[in-house]
Amino acid sequence: MTSPVAASSRRHLAPALVLLLLGLVAMGGALRNDWVQDDPPLVLGNERVHEWSGLWTGFVEPYWPPPSPGGLYRPLARSFLTLQWMASGGALPVFRVIDLLLYLGLVLAVWALARELLTPRQAWIAAALFAVHPVHVEAAAVAVNQGELVAAIAVCLAAVAWLRWMRGLRSTGPTIALVAALYLIALNFKEHALVLPLLLAALELVRPPGVDPEGRQRRRALGGLLALGAVWWLVRAMVVGSVAGAAPVEGLRGSGFAGRALTMLGVAGEWVRLLVWPAHLQGDYSPWEIAPWDGWQSEQTAGLAALAAFGLALALTWRRRPAAGLGLLWVMLALAPVSNLVVPTGILLAERTLLLASVGVVIAAGALVPDAIWEGRRSRVAAGAALALILLLGAGRSATRMQVWRDRDRYLAALRTDAPESWRTMVGAGIAEMEAGRRAEGERLLREAGAAWPSSPRPIQVLAFYHRLDGRCAAAVPLLEQALWLQPGDRWTRVPLVACLLDLGRYADARAVAVVDTAADPQGRMLRLAAAFADSAQAHGTPPHTVRLPPLPGGTTIIGPVRRSSPQ
């Protein structure tokens, strides 16, 4: 006799294989991607993942290696990248295979969650829509976004375990232990997993009324998870040196809650568009693709309309189709960490951050497809044709979008086409022109970027970098002085400025720039050494172009011969 488990496994095998095929068609192009976007600084050029110590160093230092700004804490993400690098010898195909396997695993995790909330047919439709959703391309395209995938898998599996506990299908102790373990895994891959207890609390709202002997224990478990998240956040704050974490994105720096709310209201319409009909995708949403507004504009009106429609949909579905209402509530909670309302973050909008929210979207969409539509022959044919068309469009759009991430040149070209108003796009294009030896065009683009967002030192820092690379410190100094005025504590500015002043023989000026309060600055030792060299050079009348300092840890020479790698 066939066991119920074996029969269930066979029943799920064919639908699972079709889901995996859909995910492979949509995202399989990731296997051909080069090191793109943040992969070069965080994987390819990051010495911290090139040694076995990378398995544990991420627990005691920020995610981004110095001298990049801290603010992010993802220790298991670094550990996982280190494991892949050390096991494969840095072989790119290994990273890409794991990218794809994680995505396919997430598709199955979403299907498992949907089966707990929807009918079997509705659940499969939800998972199929998830598998081909074009907004997922960025999360699946590069290795540094594996954290998004792992965190989403952990959250979905925790929700499955919680729902089965609610129904009496799992015992208390093992479920609490499993959910807590998944919570810690998710948190240490990506900070936004902090919302898991709220997502689990939302699941409680769809529990059928009646006797609930485990209800008190689940409420205690939720309290324990909230406490666990708070303790983890305190540990994170001690490591990165800030409760909030990453510096606010351009446009939100210095803004109070009202300013952030007004800006993010303009983003709400983009959230809806990307989650519901992502025909247009782009790799960057920095100003002026999305502008920080100081007054009411048409974007705020569109955002308010989107929020009103969302609220109306939530109210209408909550009683009539609770699973759809739960999906919408999931969307709202999943977007909370990147809404910039609780605390300002380092982005206004990024497609990869919509991955977890899209789980709620597809659950809501699946719940709104009535099973009765498949009973009549004509309605079944029409519904099947519509579903096939949507899946075909989604898979096709995802597959074509994935080609953008094939290599750096295609990625930058797509940015210039899809997000031409972004000042970050201009910086990236300027760097590409500089690297290609077209200095005049590169300088033009970098100066345009500086004019587009004059409060950021980044464009002029990059331009100064290439001036130094060409041996033109006299041209670099005014740019670095301007950048230092804009952001006195910036690590990319003060040391290179001291380097150029030393090179030009301006020893008194070099010492004045170097002697600052560097107690909390990781480069303080280098600056104190530079000040000592300036004193010695001035005292001995050392001629220009002769002062050299040793390289920074890791071989990066900032004083003396400039670095021979592109700026990150």
Coordinates of C-alpha atoms in Angstrom, one line a residue:
M1 CA 0.0 0.0 0.0
T2 CA 1.3 3.5 -0.9
S3 CA 1.8 5.7 2.1
P4 CA 0.0 9.1 2.3
V5 CA 3.4 10.9 2.3
A6 CA 4.6 9.1 -0.9
A7 CA 1.2 9.8 -2.6
S8 CA 1.4 13.5 -1.7
S9 CA 5.0 13.7 -2.9
R10 CA 4.0 12.2 -6.3
R11 CA 1.0 14.6 -6.5
H12 CA 3.3 17.6 -6.0
L13 CA 6.1 16.4 -8.2
A14 CA 4.7 17.5 -11.6
P15 CA 3.5 21.0 -10.4
A16 CA 6.9 21.5 -8.7
L17 CA 8.8 20.6 -11.9
V18 CA 6.7 23.1 -13.9
L19 CA 7.4 25.8 -11.4
L20 CA 11.1 25.1 -11.5
L21 CA 11.0 25.2 -15.3
L22 CA 9.2 28.6 -15.2
G23 CA 11.9 29.9 -12.8
L24 CA 14.6 28.5 -15.0
V25 CA 13.3 30.1 -18.1
A26 CA 12.8 33.5 -16.4
M27 CA 16.0 33.7 -14.4
G28 CA 18.3 31.1 -16.0
G29 CA 20.2 33.8 -17.8
A30 CA 21.9 34.6 -14.5
L31 CA 24.3 31.7 -15.3
R32 CA 25.9 33.9 -17.9
N33 CA 26.3 37.0 -15.9
D34 CA 29.8 38.4 -15.2
W35 CA 30.8 40.3 -12.0
V36 CA 28.4 43.2 -12.2
Q37 CA 27.0 46.0 -9.9
D38 CA 28.3 45.4 -6.3
D39 CA 29.9 42.0 -7.0
P40 CA 33.3 43.5 -7.8
P41 CA 33.8 45.5 -4.5
L42 CA 32.0 43.0 -2.3
V43 CA 33.2 39.7 -3.8
L44 CA 35.8 39.9 -6.5
G45 CA 37.9 42.6 -4.9
N46 CA 37.0 42.0 -1.3
E47 CA 40.0 40.4 0.5
R48 CA 37.8 39.6 3.5
V49 CA 36.0 36.9 1.5
H50 CA 39.2 35.6 0.0
E51 CA 40.3 34.0 3.4
W52 CA 38.7 31.5 5.7
S53 CA 38.6 34.2 8.3
G54 CA 35.7 35.7 6.3
L55 CA 33.5 33.0 7.8
W56 CA 33.6 34.9 11.1
T57 CA 34.9 38.4 10.7
G58 CA 31.5 39.6 9.5
F59 CA 30.2 39.1 13.0
V60 CA 32.5 41.8 14.4
E61 CA 32.7 44.4 11.6
P62 CA 30.4 46.1 9.1
Y63 CA 29.4 44.4 5.8
W64 CA 31.2 46.8 3.5
P65 CA 35.0 46.6 3.7
P66 CA 36.8 49.8 4.7
P67 CA 37.3 52.5 3.6
S68 CA 33.7 52.3 2.4
P69 CA 31.2 53.7 4.9
G70 CA 29.8 51.2 7.4
G71 CA 26.2 50.9 8.4
L72 CA 25.2 47.5 7.2
Y73 CA 25.5 44.3 9.2
R74 CA 25.2 41.0 7.3
P75 CA 27.6 38.5 8.8
L76 CA 26.1 35.3 7.4
A77 CA 26.0 37.0 3.9
R78 CA 29.7 37.5 4.1
S79 CA 30.3 34.0 5.5
F80 CA 28.3 32.5 2.7
L81 CA 30.2 34.4 0.0
T82 CA 33.5 33.4 1.7
L83 CA 32.5 29.7 1.7
Q84 CA 31.7 29.9 -2.0
W85 CA 34.9 31.7 -2.8
M86 CA 37.2 29.4 -0.8
A87 CA 35.4 26.2 -2.0
S88 CA 35.6 27.2 -5.6
G89 CA 38.8 29.2 -5.8
G90 CA 36.7 32.2 -6.8
A91 CA 35.1 30.5 -9.8
L92 CA 32.3 32.8 -11.1
P93 CA 30.1 29.9 -12.4
V94 CA 29.8 28.5 -8.8
F95 CA 28.3 31.8 -7.6
R96 CA 25.9 32.0 -10.5
V97 CA 24.7 28.4 -10.0
I98 CA 24.0 29.2 -6.4
D99 CA 22.2 32.4 -7.3
L100 CA 19.9 30.4 -9.5
L101 CA 19.4 27.5 -7.1
L102 CA 18.5 29.9 -4.3
Y103 CA 15.9 31.6 -6.5
L104 CA 14.4 28.2 -7.5
G105 CA 14.4 27.3 -3.8
L106 CA 12.5 30.5 -3.0
V107 CA 9.9 29.7 -5.6
L108 CA 9.3 26.3 -3.9
A109 CA 9.2 28.1 -0.5
V110 CA 6.6 30.5 -1.7
W111 CA 4.6 27.6 -3.1
A112 CA 4.7 25.9 0.3
L113 CA 3.5 29.1 2.0
A114 CA 0.7 29.6 -0.6
R115 CA -0.5 26.0 -0.1
E116 CA -1.1 26.8 3.6
L117 CA -3.3 29.7 2.7
L118 CA -5.0 28.9 -0.6
T119 CA -6.5 26.1 -2.5
P120 CA -4.1 23.9 -4.4
R121 CA -4.8 25.5 -7.7
Q122 CA -4.7 29.0 -6.3
A123 CA -1.4 28.2 -4.6
W124 CA 0.2 27.0 -7.8
I125 CA -0.9 30.1 -9.7
A126 CA 0.6 32.3 -6.9
A127 CA 3.9 30.4 -7.1
A128 CA 4.0 30.5 -10.9
L129 CA 3.4 34.2 -10.9
F130 CA 6.2 34.6 -8.4
A131 CA 8.6 32.4 -10.5
V132 CA 8.4 34.7 -13.5
H133 CA 8.0 38.1 -11.8
P134 CA 10.4 40.6 -13.6
V135 CA 11.0 42.6 -10.4
H136 CA 13.0 39.7 -9.1
V137 CA 15.7 39.9 -11.7
E138 CA 18.0 42.2 -9.7
A139 CA 17.8 39.8 -6.7
A140 CA 18.8 36.8 -8.8
A141 CA 21.3 38.5 -11.1
V142 CA 24.3 39.0 -8.8
A143 CA 26.0 37.2 -5.9
V144 CA 25.7 40.1 -3.4
N145 CA 21.9 39.8 -3.5
Q146 CA 21.9 36.2 -2.3
G147 CA 21.1 37.7 1.1
E148 CA 17.8 38.8 -0.3
L149 CA 17.0 35.3 -1.5
V150 CA 18.1 33.5 1.7
A151 CA 16.2 35.9 3.9
A152 CA 13.0 35.5 1.9
I153 CA 13.4 31.7 2.0
A154 CA 13.8 31.7 5.8
V155 CA 10.8 34.1 6.3
C156 CA 8.6 31.9 4.1
L157 CA 9.6 28.7 5.8
A158 CA 9.1 30.3 9.2
A159 CA 5.6 31.4 8.1
V160 CA 4.8 27.8 6.9
A161 CA 5.9 26.3 10.3
W162 CA 3.8 28.9 12.1
L163 CA 0.7 28.2 10.1
R164 CA 1.1 24.5 10.7
W165 CA 1.5 25.1 14.4
M166 CA -1.7 27.2 14.4
R167 CA -3.5 24.2 12.9
G168 CA -2.2 21.7 15.4
L169 CA 0.1 20.0 12.8
R170 CA 3.3 20.9 14.6
S171 CA 4.3 20.7 18.3
T172 CA 5.2 23.8 20.2
G173 CA 8.8 23.3 21.2
P174 CA 10.3 22.2 17.8
T175 CA 8.3 25.0 16.0
I176 CA 9.5 27.7 18.3
A177 CA 13.1 26.5 17.9
L178 CA 12.8 26.3 14.1
V179 CA 11.2 29.7 13.8
A180 CA 13.8 31.3 16.0
A181 CA 16.6 29.7 14.1
L182 CA 15.1 30.8 10.8
Y183 CA 14.7 34.3 12.2
L184 CA 18.4 34.5 13.1
I185 CA 19.5 33.2 9.8
A186 CA 17.3 35.7 7.9
L187 CA 18.5 38.6 10.1
N188 CA 22.1 37.8 9.6
F189 CA 21.7 37.7 5.8
K190 CA 19.5 40.9 5.5
E191 CA 18.3 43.4 8.1
H192 CA 14.8 43.8 6.8
A193 CA 14.0 40.3 8.1
L194 CA 13.4 42.1 11.4
V195 CA 9.7 42.3 10.4
L196 CA 9.2 38.5 10.6
P197 CA 7.4 38.7 14.0
L198 CA 4.9 41.2 12.5
L199 CA 4.3 38.9 9.5
L200 CA 3.6 36.0 11.9
A201 CA 1.3 38.2 13.9
A202 CA -0.6 39.0 10.7
L203 CA -1.1 35.3 10.1
E204 CA -2.9 35.1 13.4
L205 CA -5.5 37.4 12.0
V206 CA -6.7 34.8 9.5
R207 CA -7.1 32.0 12.1
P208 CA -10.6 30.6 12.1
P209 CA -12.5 31.5 15.3
G210 CA -12.9 28.9 18.0
V211 CA -10.9 27.3 20.8
D212 CA -7.2 27.9 20.5
P213 CA -5.3 26.1 23.2
E214 CA -1.9 27.1 21.8
G215 CA -2.8 30.8 21.4
R216 CA -1.2 31.9 24.6
Q217 CA 2.0 30.1 23.7
R218 CA 2.1 31.6 20.3
R219 CA 1.7 35.1 21.7
R220 CA 4.5 34.4 24.1
A221 CA 6.6 33.1 21.2
L222 CA 5.9 36.3 19.3
G223 CA 7.1 38.4 22.3
G224 CA 10.2 36.3 22.5
L225 CA 10.9 36.8 18.8
L226 CA 10.5 40.6 19.2
A227 CA 12.9 40.5 22.1
L228 CA 15.4 38.4 20.0
G229 CA 15.2 40.9 17.2
A230 CA 15.8 43.8 19.6
V231 CA 18.9 42.1 21.1
W232 CA 20.2 41.4 17.6
W233 CA 19.7 45.0 16.6
L234 CA 21.6 46.2 19.7
V235 CA 24.5 43.9 18.7
R236 CA 24.3 45.2 15.2
A237 CA 24.4 48.8 16.5
M238 CA 27.5 48.1 18.6
V239 CA 29.3 46.7 15.5
V240 CA 28.3 49.4 13.0
G241 CA 28.4 52.2 15.5
S242 CA 24.9 53.4 14.9
V243 CA 21.4 52.4 15.8
A244 CA 20.0 53.5 12.5
G245 CA 22.8 52.0 10.4
A246 CA 23.5 53.2 6.9
A247 CA 23.7 56.9 6.2
P248 CA 20.5 58.3 4.7
V249 CA 20.3 58.3 0.9
E250 CA 20.8 61.5 -1.0
G251 CA 17.6 63.6 -0.7
L252 CA 16.8 62.4 2.8
R253 CA 19.8 63.6 4.6
G254 CA 18.7 66.3 7.0
S255 CA 15.0 65.7 6.3
G256 CA 12.7 65.2 9.2
F257 CA 9.8 62.8 9.2
A258 CA 7.5 65.1 7.2
G259 CA 10.1 65.5 4.4
R260 CA 10.8 61.8 4.3
A261 CA 7.0 61.0 4.2
L262 CA 6.5 63.5 1.4
T263 CA 9.3 62.0 -0.6
M264 CA 8.3 58.4 -0.1
L265 CA 4.7 59.3 -0.9
G266 CA 6.0 59.9 -4.4
V267 CA 7.7 56.5 -4.3
A268 CA 4.4 54.6 -3.5
G269 CA 3.2 54.8 -7.0
E270 CA 6.4 53.2 -8.2
W271 CA 6.0 50.4 -5.7
V272 CA 2.6 49.6 -7.1
R273 CA 3.7 49.8 -10.7
L274 CA 6.8 47.5 -10.1
L275 CA 4.8 45.0 -8.1
V276 CA 1.8 44.8 -10.3
W277 CA 3.0 45.5 -13.9
P278 CA 6.8 45.9 -14.1
A279 CA 7.0 46.6 -17.8
H280 CA 9.8 49.2 -17.2
L281 CA 12.7 48.3 -15.0
Q282 CA 15.8 50.2 -14.1
G283 CA 19.0 49.6 -12.1
D284 CA 18.9 52.9 -10.2
Y285 CA 16.3 55.2 -8.8
S286 CA 18.5 57.9 -7.3
P287 CA 17.7 61.6 -7.8
W288 CA 16.5 62.8 -10.2
E289 CA 14.8 59.6 -11.4
I290 CA 13.0 59.9 -8.1
A291 CA 13.3 63.4 -6.7
P292 CA 13.2 64.5 -3.1
W293 CA 10.3 66.9 -3.0
D294 CA 9.8 69.8 -0.7
G295 CA 6.2 70.4 -1.9
W296 CA 3.2 68.7 -3.3
Q297 CA 3.7 67.5 -6.9
S298 CA 1.9 65.2 -9.3
E299 CA 4.0 62.3 -7.9
Q300 CA 2.5 62.8 -4.5
T301 CA -1.0 62.8 -5.9
A302 CA -0.3 59.5 -7.7
G303 CA 1.2 58.0 -4.6
L304 CA -1.7 59.1 -2.5
A305 CA -4.1 57.5 -5.1
A306 CA -2.1 54.3 -5.0
L307 CA -2.2 54.2 -1.2
A308 CA -6.0 54.9 -1.2
A309 CA -6.5 52.1 -3.7
F310 CA -4.4 49.8 -1.6
G311 CA -6.4 50.6 1.5
L312 CA -9.7 50.1 -0.3
A313 CA -8.5 46.8 -1.6
L314 CA -7.5 45.7 1.8
A315 CA -10.8 46.7 3.3
L316 CA -12.8 44.9 0.6
T317 CA -10.9 41.7 0.6
W318 CA -10.4 41.3 4.4
R319 CA -13.8 39.8 5.0
R320 CA -14.7 38.4 1.6
R321 CA -11.3 36.8 0.8
P322 CA -9.1 36.8 3.9
A323 CA -6.2 35.2 2.2
A324 CA -6.1 38.1 -0.3
G325 CA -6.3 40.6 2.5
L326 CA -3.5 38.8 4.3
G327 CA -1.4 39.1 1.1
L328 CA -1.9 42.8 1.0
L329 CA -1.1 43.2 4.7
W330 CA 2.1 41.2 4.0
V331 CA 3.0 43.7 1.3
M332 CA 2.6 46.6 3.7
L333 CA 4.7 45.0 6.5
A334 CA 7.4 43.9 4.1
L335 CA 7.8 47.4 2.7
A336 CA 8.0 49.0 6.1
P337 CA 11.8 48.6 6.5
V338 CA 12.5 50.3 3.2
S339 CA 9.8 53.0 3.5
N340 CA 12.3 55.5 5.2
L341 CA 9.6 56.4 7.6
V342 CA 10.8 54.6 10.8
V343 CA 14.4 55.4 10.0
P344 CA 16.1 56.8 6.9
T345 CA 17.9 54.2 4.9
G346 CA 20.5 54.2 2.1
I347 CA 18.0 53.9 -0.8
L348 CA 14.9 55.6 -2.0
L349 CA 13.9 52.5 -4.1
A350 CA 15.6 49.4 -5.3
E351 CA 13.9 46.5 -7.2
R352 CA 15.7 43.9 -5.1
T353 CA 14.1 45.2 -1.9
L354 CA 10.6 44.4 -3.3
L355 CA 11.3 40.6 -3.3
L356 CA 9.7 39.9 0.1
A357 CA 6.8 42.2 -0.6
S358 CA 6.1 40.4 -3.9
V359 CA 5.3 37.3 -1.9
G360 CA 2.2 39.0 -0.5
V361 CA 1.3 40.3 -4.0
V362 CA 1.2 36.8 -5.6
I363 CA -0.7 35.4 -2.6
A364 CA -3.3 38.1 -3.0
A365 CA -3.4 37.5 -6.8
G366 CA -3.8 33.7 -6.3
A367 CA -6.6 34.2 -3.8
L368 CA -8.6 36.4 -6.2
V369 CA -8.7 33.7 -8.8
P370 CA -11.9 31.7 -7.9
D371 CA -11.7 27.9 -8.3
A372 CA -15.1 28.0 -9.9
I373 CA -13.6 29.6 -13.0
W374 CA -12.0 26.2 -13.9
E375 CA -15.2 24.3 -13.8
G376 CA -16.8 25.4 -17.1
R377 CA -15.1 24.4 -20.3
R378 CA -15.2 27.9 -21.9
S379 CA -14.2 29.7 -18.7
R380 CA -11.4 27.1 -18.1
V381 CA -10.0 27.6 -21.6
A382 CA -10.2 31.4 -21.3
A383 CA -8.7 31.4 -17.8
G384 CA -5.9 29.0 -18.9
A385 CA -5.1 31.1 -21.9
A386 CA -5.0 34.3 -19.8
L387 CA -2.7 32.7 -17.2
A388 CA -0.4 31.2 -19.9
L389 CA -0.2 34.7 -21.5
I390 CA 0.7 36.4 -18.2
L391 CA 3.3 33.7 -17.4
L392 CA 4.8 34.0 -20.9
L393 CA 5.0 37.8 -20.7
G394 CA 6.6 37.6 -17.2
A395 CA 9.1 35.0 -18.2
G396 CA 10.0 36.8 -21.4
R397 CA 10.4 40.2 -19.7
S398 CA 12.5 38.6 -16.9
A399 CA 14.7 36.8 -19.4
T400 CA 15.4 39.9 -21.5
R401 CA 16.0 42.0 -18.4
M402 CA 18.5 39.5 -17.1
Q403 CA 20.7 40.2 -20.2
V404 CA 21.3 43.7 -18.8
W405 CA 23.4 42.1 -16.1
R406 CA 25.5 40.1 -18.5
D407 CA 28.5 42.4 -18.1
R408 CA 29.5 45.8 -16.9
D409 CA 29.2 47.5 -20.3
R410 CA 25.7 46.3 -20.9
Y411 CA 24.7 47.2 -17.3
L412 CA 26.0 50.8 -17.7
A413 CA 24.4 51.1 -21.2
A414 CA 21.1 50.0 -19.7
L415 CA 21.4 52.5 -16.9
R416 CA 22.0 55.4 -19.4
T417 CA 18.9 54.3 -21.3
D418 CA 16.6 53.4 -18.4
A419 CA 17.6 55.9 -15.7
P420 CA 19.2 58.8 -17.6
E421 CA 18.2 61.4 -15.0
S422 CA 20.0 59.6 -12.1
W423 CA 23.1 61.4 -11.0
R424 CA 24.5 58.0 -10.1
T425 CA 24.1 56.9 -13.7
M426 CA 26.1 59.9 -14.8
V427 CA 28.9 58.9 -12.3
G428 CA 28.9 55.3 -13.6
A429 CA 29.0 56.5 -17.2
G430 CA 31.8 58.9 -16.4
I431 CA 33.9 56.2 -14.8
A432 CA 33.3 54.0 -17.8
E433 CA 34.5 56.8 -20.2
M434 CA 37.5 57.5 -18.0
E435 CA 38.5 53.8 -17.9
A436 CA 38.2 53.7 -21.7
G437 CA 40.7 56.5 -21.9
R438 CA 38.1 59.1 -23.1
R439 CA 39.0 61.6 -20.4
A440 CA 37.3 64.6 -21.8
E441 CA 33.9 62.8 -22.1
G442 CA 34.4 61.2 -18.7
E443 CA 35.1 64.6 -17.1
R444 CA 32.0 66.1 -18.8
L445 CA 29.7 63.4 -17.4
L446 CA 31.2 63.6 -13.9
R447 CA 30.8 67.4 -13.8
E448 CA 27.2 66.9 -15.0
A449 CA 26.6 64.5 -12.2
G450 CA 28.1 67.0 -9.7
A451 CA 25.7 69.7 -11.1
A452 CA 22.7 67.3 -10.9
W453 CA 23.4 66.6 -7.2
P454 CA 25.8 69.3 -6.0
S455 CA 25.5 68.3 -2.3
S456 CA 27.2 65.0 -2.9
P457 CA 31.0 64.9 -3.0
R458 CA 31.0 61.6 -5.0
P459 CA 31.3 62.9 -8.6
I460 CA 34.1 65.4 -7.8
Q461 CA 35.9 62.7 -5.7
V462 CA 35.9 60.4 -8.7
L463 CA 37.1 63.1 -11.0
A464 CA 39.9 63.9 -8.6
F465 CA 40.8 60.3 -8.5
Y466 CA 41.5 60.2 -12.2
H467 CA 43.4 63.5 -12.1
R468 CA 45.7 61.9 -9.5
L469 CA 45.9 58.8 -11.7
D470 CA 47.1 61.0 -14.5
G471 CA 49.6 62.7 -12.2
R472 CA 47.6 66.0 -12.0
C473 CA 47.4 66.7 -8.3
A474 CA 47.2 70.4 -8.9
A475 CA 43.9 69.8 -10.7
A476 CA 42.7 67.3 -8.1
V477 CA 43.3 69.5 -5.0
P478 CA 40.5 72.1 -5.6
L479 CA 38.0 69.2 -6.2
L480 CA 39.1 67.4 -3.1
E481 CA 38.9 70.6 -1.0
Q482 CA 35.3 71.2 -2.3
A483 CA 34.4 67.6 -1.5
L484 CA 35.9 67.9 2.0
W485 CA 33.9 71.1 2.5
L486 CA 30.7 69.2 1.5
Q487 CA 31.4 66.2 3.7
P488 CA 34.2 66.8 6.3
G489 CA 34.1 63.3 7.7
D490 CA 34.2 61.5 4.3
R491 CA 36.9 58.8 4.2
W492 CA 37.4 59.1 0.5
T493 CA 38.4 62.7 0.6
R494 CA 40.7 63.7 3.4
V495 CA 43.5 61.1 2.9
P496 CA 43.7 61.7 -0.9
L497 CA 43.8 65.4 -0.3
V498 CA 46.7 65.1 2.1
A499 CA 48.4 62.8 -0.5
C500 CA 48.2 65.5 -3.2
L501 CA 49.3 68.3 -0.9
L502 CA 52.3 66.3 0.1
D503 CA 53.0 65.5 -3.5
L504 CA 52.9 69.2 -4.4
G505 CA 55.2 70.1 -1.6
R506 CA 52.5 72.0 0.3
Y507 CA 53.6 70.5 3.6
A508 CA 52.0 73.0 6.0
D509 CA 48.6 72.7 4.2
A510 CA 49.0 68.9 4.3
R511 CA 49.6 68.9 8.0
A512 CA 46.6 71.2 8.6
V513 CA 44.3 68.9 6.7
A514 CA 45.7 65.8 8.4
V515 CA 45.5 67.0 12.0
V516 CA 41.9 66.5 12.8
D517 CA 40.1 64.6 15.5
T518 CA 40.7 61.0 14.2
A519 CA 40.1 59.0 17.4
A520 CA 37.1 57.3 15.8
D521 CA 38.3 57.3 12.3
P522 CA 39.8 54.0 10.9
Q523 CA 42.1 56.1 8.9
G524 CA 43.3 58.2 11.8
R525 CA 46.6 56.3 12.1
M526 CA 47.3 57.1 8.4
L527 CA 46.5 60.7 8.9
R528 CA 48.7 61.1 12.0
L529 CA 51.5 59.4 10.0
A530 CA 50.9 61.8 7.1
A531 CA 51.1 64.8 9.5
A532 CA 54.4 63.5 10.9
F533 CA 55.8 63.2 7.4
A534 CA 54.6 66.7 6.5
D535 CA 56.4 68.1 9.6
S536 CA 59.6 66.2 8.7
A537 CA 59.5 67.2 5.0
Q538 CA 58.9 70.9 5.9
A539 CA 61.7 70.8 8.4
H540 CA 64.2 69.3 6.0
G541 CA 63.1 71.3 2.9
T542 CA 62.1 68.1 1.0
P543 CA 61.4 68.9 -2.6
P544 CA 57.9 68.1 -4.1
H545 CA 57.0 64.7 -5.6
T546 CA 59.3 62.8 -3.2
V547 CA 57.2 62.1 -0.1
R548 CA 55.9 58.5 0.1
L549 CA 54.0 56.7 2.8
P550 CA 53.6 52.9 3.2
P551 CA 50.4 51.3 1.7
L552 CA 47.3 50.8 3.8
P553 CA 46.4 47.3 5.0
G554 CA 45.5 45.1 2.1
G555 CA 48.1 46.8 -0.2
T556 CA 46.1 49.9 -1.0
T557 CA 48.5 52.8 -1.5
I558 CA 46.7 56.1 -1.1
I559 CA 49.7 58.3 -0.2
G560 CA 52.3 58.3 -2.9
P561 CA 51.6 56.2 -6.0
V562 CA 47.8 56.3 -6.4
R563 CA 45.7 53.2 -6.4
R564 CA 45.6 51.4 -9.7
S565 CA 42.0 50.1 -9.4
S566 CA 38.9 51.9 -10.3
P567 CA 37.0 53.7 -7.5
Q568 CA 34.1 51.8 -6.1

